[in-house]
Structure formats: C-alpha cells, structure tokens
Amino acid sequence: FAGPSEIMVVCDRDDIPVEYLVRDMLSQAEHDPDAVAVLVTTSAKQAKDVSKRLKKLVPTLPRREIIEASFANRSAIIVAEDLEEIFEVINELAPEHLEVLTKQPFEDLHRIRNAGAIFLGPNSPEPVGDYFAGPNHTLPTSGSAKFSSPLGVQDFVKTSSVISYSPERLVRQGEKIIRFAEEEQLFAHAEAIKVRLKNQQAAKKP
C-alpha cells in the first residue's frame, strides 16, 4: 500500500497524440527508480511511436537517471489483441493510477474492477489528480488494489459489531446455526444454541 508510484495508460484510439501517452508515462517514471509506467495499446504502430519518442526524449530530461532506471526495471509497453485483453491486463495488474483513453471511457468504467485512481478521457492526465481534482493521494500499489481502496476516513475509525437476537429470531435461525457449527465440528458452539432453544421450548409448556 502506498509503495512506489505506478501508472497504467490504456488506449484503443489512433487519434490520441503520441506526446500525451509519452508525457503521462513519464509523469510517474520520474518519481523514483522503482516507479512503474505501463502503456497498454491495441496499436502496434502506436506502441512503436511511443517507444521511439521516449528514447529520444528521456536523455534530455532533468530526472533522466531516475526515469531510465524506472523504464529498465519496472515499466513496459504492451500491445493488446483487443479491448477485452486491455481490461484483463488492468484487472490483473491492479495499477495505482489508471488512465483510460478508450473510445468510450465512461461506458468502459464498469469493466474495471481493480485500480486505485481512475482517470477517464484524454483531458484527465494523472497530475490533475495529484494537484487539483482532489481525490485521495494515498493509493494501493503493487497489486493491492485487488483487495483494498484508497485511504479514507473509515481507516481511522474504530467500530464494534453489535448483535441482538430476539427469542423469535433465534428460534427461526437456530437450527441453521447448529448445522453450521456441527459441520465444523465445533460442538460447544452448537450447544450454546441448543440450550437456549430447549429453554424456550420449556418456557412455552404450561
């Protein structure tokens, strides 16, 4: 959680400027040598164009050594078969930051199960979220978006579970609870229910 920065940019459009894709990958690669920058595109030509532009541009950048280490260690350009494969990659890698530059980003949103922060459309690059849009900046990394969410107020709130059964409800559900307990061979659990059911039955007798 909140480890080295990550970005995944996904694209199935030929009209997205190569410079958008390049600059968005660099926006995270410049963080540190362990940062992750991944482009997933359905276009082999687009992948090649991005790669060429990066090779030309990176040596001119102030943080080039950090960026070069990031690209050498933990970054990639992936050519996907189709949009379906793009979403398989997203949900498997569960990126911290995800930019969705698809033809219908809002319609595609429901297909994304695992990502920390999702940026929809060509006018929502990741720095918008860093500096101005206001989403939580402490995000799950290293695939932890598969099982966790951005840090929120709830993470700092201590709660307790409160359970109170009425006699009628215990009668309705008691046998099911006993069955679960006995299936696990936790017979004392079962007896804690049985004794109450017996007590209630006895109380009903004239």
GROMACS .gro file of C-alpha atoms in nm:
model
  206
    1PHE     CA    1   0.000   0.000   0.000
    2ALA     CA    2   0.135   0.343  -0.097
    3GLY     CA    3   0.459   0.197  -0.231
    4PRO     CA    4   0.649   0.311  -0.543
    5SER     CA    5   0.430   0.514  -0.777
    6GLU     CA    6   0.252   0.339  -1.066
    7ILE     CA    7   0.068   0.444  -1.378
    8MET     CA    8  -0.102   0.239  -1.646
    9VAL     CA    9  -0.224   0.415  -1.958
   10VAL     CA   10  -0.463   0.216  -2.177
   11CYS     CA   11  -0.559   0.322  -2.527
   12ASP     CA   12  -0.760   0.186  -2.821
   13ARG     CA   13  -0.768   0.514  -3.016
   14ASP     CA   14  -0.545   0.616  -3.305
   15ASP     CA   15  -0.628   0.985  -3.258
   16ILE     CA   16  -0.462   1.023  -2.917
   17PRO     CA   17  -0.141   1.225  -2.962
   18VAL     CA   18   0.171   1.021  -2.901
   19GLU     CA   19   0.300   1.305  -2.684
   20TYR     CA   20   0.007   1.255  -2.443
   21LEU     CA   21   0.100   0.891  -2.390
   22VAL     CA   22   0.469   0.967  -2.358
   23ARG     CA   23   0.427   1.250  -2.107
   24ASP     CA   24   0.179   1.053  -1.899
   25MET     CA   25   0.418   0.760  -1.866
   26LEU     CA   26   0.699   0.999  -1.772
   27SER     CA   27   0.482   1.166  -1.507
   28GLN     CA   28   0.520   0.859  -1.287
   29ALA     CA   29   0.855   0.726  -1.407
   30GLU     CA   30   1.022   1.042  -1.279
   31HIS     CA   31   0.917   0.967  -0.918
   32ASP     CA   32   1.183   0.708  -0.835
   33PRO     CA   33   1.376   0.415  -0.988
   34ASP     CA   34   1.113   0.168  -0.866
   35ALA     CA   35   0.821   0.356  -1.022
   36VAL     CA   36   0.606   0.169  -1.273
   37ALA     CA   37   0.493   0.314  -1.606
   38VAL     CA   38   0.294   0.088  -1.838
   39LEU     CA   39   0.121   0.160  -2.167
   40VAL     CA   40  -0.131  -0.092  -2.298
   41THR     CA   41  -0.247  -0.020  -2.652
   42THR     CA   42  -0.424  -0.209  -2.927
   43SER     CA   43  -0.200  -0.045  -3.190
   44ALA     CA   44   0.146  -0.184  -3.268
   45LYS     CA   45   0.223   0.139  -3.455
   46GLN     CA   46   0.128   0.350  -3.155
   47ALA     CA   47   0.346   0.135  -2.930
   48LYS     CA   48   0.640   0.177  -3.166
   49ASP     CA   49   0.587   0.553  -3.193
   50VAL     CA   50   0.576   0.593  -2.816
   51SER     CA   51   0.890   0.385  -2.774
   52LYS     CA   52   1.075   0.593  -3.035
   53ARG     CA   53   0.969   0.920  -2.876
   54LEU     CA   54   1.071   0.805  -2.529
   55LYS     CA   55   1.417   0.703  -2.648
   56LYS     CA   56   1.465   1.046  -2.799
   57LEU     CA   57   1.314   1.246  -2.513
   58VAL     CA   58   1.437   1.078  -2.194
   59PRO     CA   59   1.807   1.172  -2.232
   60THR     CA   60   1.706   1.541  -2.238
   61LEU     CA   61   1.508   1.537  -1.912
   62PRO     CA   62   1.633   1.670  -1.577
   63ARG     CA   63   1.544   1.344  -1.394
   64ARG     CA   64   1.666   1.118  -1.674
   65GLU     CA   65   1.865   0.881  -1.449
   66ILE     CA   66   1.561   0.807  -1.235
   67ILE     CA   67   1.340   0.769  -1.542
   68GLU     CA   68   1.589   0.540  -1.716
   69ALA     CA   69   1.603   0.316  -1.408
   70SER     CA   70   1.225   0.302  -1.390
   71PHE     CA   71   1.194   0.209  -1.758
   72ALA     CA   72   1.470  -0.050  -1.729
   73ASN     CA   73   1.331  -0.216  -1.417
   74ARG     CA   74   0.955  -0.196  -1.390
   75SER     CA   75   0.794  -0.042  -1.698
   76ALA     CA   76   0.658  -0.176  -2.024
   77ILE     CA   77   0.470  -0.108  -2.346
   78ILE     CA   78   0.218  -0.385  -2.415
   79VAL     CA   79   0.029  -0.442  -2.738
   80ALA     CA   80  -0.308  -0.600  -2.661
   81GLU     CA   81  -0.516  -0.805  -2.902
   82ASP     CA   82  -0.830  -0.604  -2.832
   83LEU     CA   83  -1.015  -0.402  -2.570
   84GLU     CA   84  -1.112  -0.719  -2.386
   85GLU     CA   85  -0.747  -0.804  -2.334
   86ILE     CA   86  -0.676  -0.450  -2.215
   87PHE     CA   87  -0.922  -0.494  -1.930
   88GLU     CA   88  -0.779  -0.833  -1.843
   89VAL     CA   89  -0.439  -0.667  -1.803
   90ILE     CA   90  -0.585  -0.384  -1.593
   91ASN     CA   91  -0.763  -0.616  -1.353
   92GLU     CA   92  -0.467  -0.849  -1.322
   93LEU     CA   93  -0.206  -0.577  -1.253
   94ALA     CA   94  -0.440  -0.353  -1.048
   95PRO     CA   95  -0.248  -0.027  -1.104
   96GLU     CA   96  -0.230   0.260  -0.857
   97HIS     CA   97  -0.315   0.518  -1.125
   98LEU     CA   98  -0.508   0.419  -1.438
   99GLU     CA   99  -0.568   0.645  -1.737
  100VAL     CA  100  -0.845   0.520  -1.966
  101LEU     CA  101  -0.802   0.667  -2.313
  102THR     CA  102  -1.052   0.442  -2.487
  103LYS     CA  103  -1.322   0.535  -2.737
  104GLN     CA  104  -1.592   0.516  -2.468
  105PRO     CA  105  -1.420   0.558  -2.130
  106PHE     CA  106  -1.737   0.614  -1.926
  107GLU     CA  107  -1.905   0.309  -2.077
  108ASP     CA  108  -1.590   0.106  -2.007
  109LEU     CA  109  -1.569   0.210  -1.642
  110HIS     CA  110  -1.781  -0.081  -1.518
  111ARG     CA  111  -1.527  -0.326  -1.661
  112ILE     CA  112  -1.254  -0.201  -1.428
  113ARG     CA  113  -1.253  -0.395  -1.102
  114ASN     CA  114  -0.902  -0.325  -0.975
  115ALA     CA  115  -0.740   0.020  -0.978
  116GLY     CA  116  -0.658   0.283  -0.717
  117ALA     CA  117  -0.749   0.604  -0.902
  118ILE     CA  118  -0.909   0.606  -1.247
  119PHE     CA  119  -0.869   0.896  -1.489
  120LEU     CA  120  -1.120   0.896  -1.775
  121GLY     CA  121  -1.058   1.054  -2.113
  122PRO     CA  122  -0.774   1.245  -2.279
  123ASN     CA  123  -0.820   1.560  -2.069
  124SER     CA  124  -0.771   1.391  -1.731
  125PRO     CA  125  -0.398   1.314  -1.701
  126GLU     CA  126  -0.273   1.183  -1.367
  127PRO     CA  127  -0.122   1.516  -1.247
  128VAL     CA  128  -0.477   1.657  -1.243
  129GLY     CA  129  -0.545   1.418  -0.957
  130ASP     CA  130  -0.213   1.489  -0.787
  131TYR     CA  131  -0.256   1.862  -0.768
  132PHE     CA  132  -0.609   1.983  -0.821
  133ALA     CA  133  -0.904   1.744  -0.869
  134GLY     CA  134  -0.891   1.634  -0.506
  135PRO     CA  135  -0.901   1.251  -0.495
  136ASN     CA  136  -0.719   1.073  -0.215
  137HIS     CA  137  -0.349   1.064  -0.289
  138THR     CA  138  -0.268   0.764  -0.069
  139LEU     CA  139  -0.348   0.476  -0.304
  140PRO     CA  140  -0.298   0.099  -0.313
  141THR     CA  141   0.011  -0.011  -0.507
  142SER     CA  142   0.185  -0.338  -0.603
  143GLY     CA  143  -0.144  -0.503  -0.699
  144SER     CA  144  -0.310  -0.431  -0.365
  145ALA     CA  145  -0.595  -0.252  -0.544
  146LYS     CA  146  -0.729  -0.605  -0.591
  147PHE     CA  147  -0.833  -0.608  -0.226
  148SER     CA  148  -0.802  -0.253  -0.089
  149SER     CA  149  -0.919   0.100  -0.158
  150PRO     CA  150  -0.768   0.447  -0.138
  151LEU     CA  151  -0.703   0.555   0.220
  152GLY     CA  152  -1.017   0.705   0.370
  153VAL     CA  153  -1.171   0.833   0.690
  154GLN     CA  154  -1.305   0.485   0.762
  155ASP     CA  155  -0.948   0.358   0.804
  156PHE     CA  156  -0.913   0.579   1.114
  157VAL     CA  157  -1.248   0.492   1.271
  158LYS     CA  158  -1.273   0.214   1.529
  159THR     CA  159  -1.605   0.032   1.521
  160SER     CA  160  -1.772  -0.256   1.702
  161SER     CA  161  -2.029  -0.503   1.575
  162VAL     CA  162  -2.349  -0.512   1.783
  163ILE     CA  163  -2.576  -0.819   1.764
  164SER     CA  164  -2.902  -0.872   1.948
  165TYR     CA  165  -3.141  -1.159   1.863
  166SER     CA  166  -3.497  -1.177   1.984
  167PRO     CA  167  -3.621  -1.516   2.114
  168GLU     CA  168  -3.832  -1.550   1.799
  169ARG     CA  169  -3.540  -1.489   1.567
  170LEU     CA  170  -3.320  -1.738   1.749
  171VAL     CA  171  -3.594  -1.998   1.709
  172ARG     CA  172  -3.622  -1.922   1.336
  173GLN     CA  173  -3.248  -1.944   1.268
  174GLY     CA  174  -3.118  -2.161   1.549
  175GLU     CA  175  -3.123  -2.494   1.366
  176LYS     CA  176  -2.928  -2.346   1.075
  177ILE     CA  177  -2.665  -2.210   1.315
  178ILE     CA  178  -2.640  -2.551   1.482
  179ARG     CA  179  -2.590  -2.715   1.144
  180PHE     CA  180  -2.304  -2.480   1.057
  181ALA     CA  181  -2.137  -2.538   1.394
  182GLU     CA  182  -2.166  -2.917   1.378
  183GLU     CA  183  -2.036  -2.919   1.020
  184GLU     CA  184  -1.721  -2.753   1.155
  185GLN     CA  185  -1.720  -2.997   1.448
  186LEU     CA  186  -1.747  -2.708   1.691
  187PHE     CA  187  -1.997  -2.882   1.914
  188ALA     CA  188  -1.978  -2.636   2.202
  189HIS     CA  189  -2.088  -2.367   1.957
  190ALA     CA  190  -2.388  -2.581   1.870
  191GLU     CA  191  -2.470  -2.649   2.233
  192ALA     CA  192  -2.476  -2.276   2.312
  193ILE     CA  193  -2.766  -2.250   2.068
  194LYS     CA  194  -2.934  -2.579   2.162
  195VAL     CA  195  -2.955  -2.492   2.531
  196ARG     CA  196  -3.140  -2.172   2.452
  197LEU     CA  197  -3.381  -2.341   2.213
  198LYS     CA  198  -3.455  -2.604   2.479
  199ASN     CA  199  -3.505  -2.333   2.739
  200GLN     CA  200  -3.750  -2.151   2.517
  201GLN     CA  201  -3.942  -2.471   2.444
  202ALA     CA  202  -3.963  -2.547   2.817
  203ALA     CA  203  -4.087  -2.196   2.890
  204LYS     CA  204  -4.377  -2.244   2.648
  205LYS     CA  205  -4.504  -2.558   2.825
  206PRO     CA  206  -4.797  -2.497   3.061
   0.00000   0.00000   0.00000
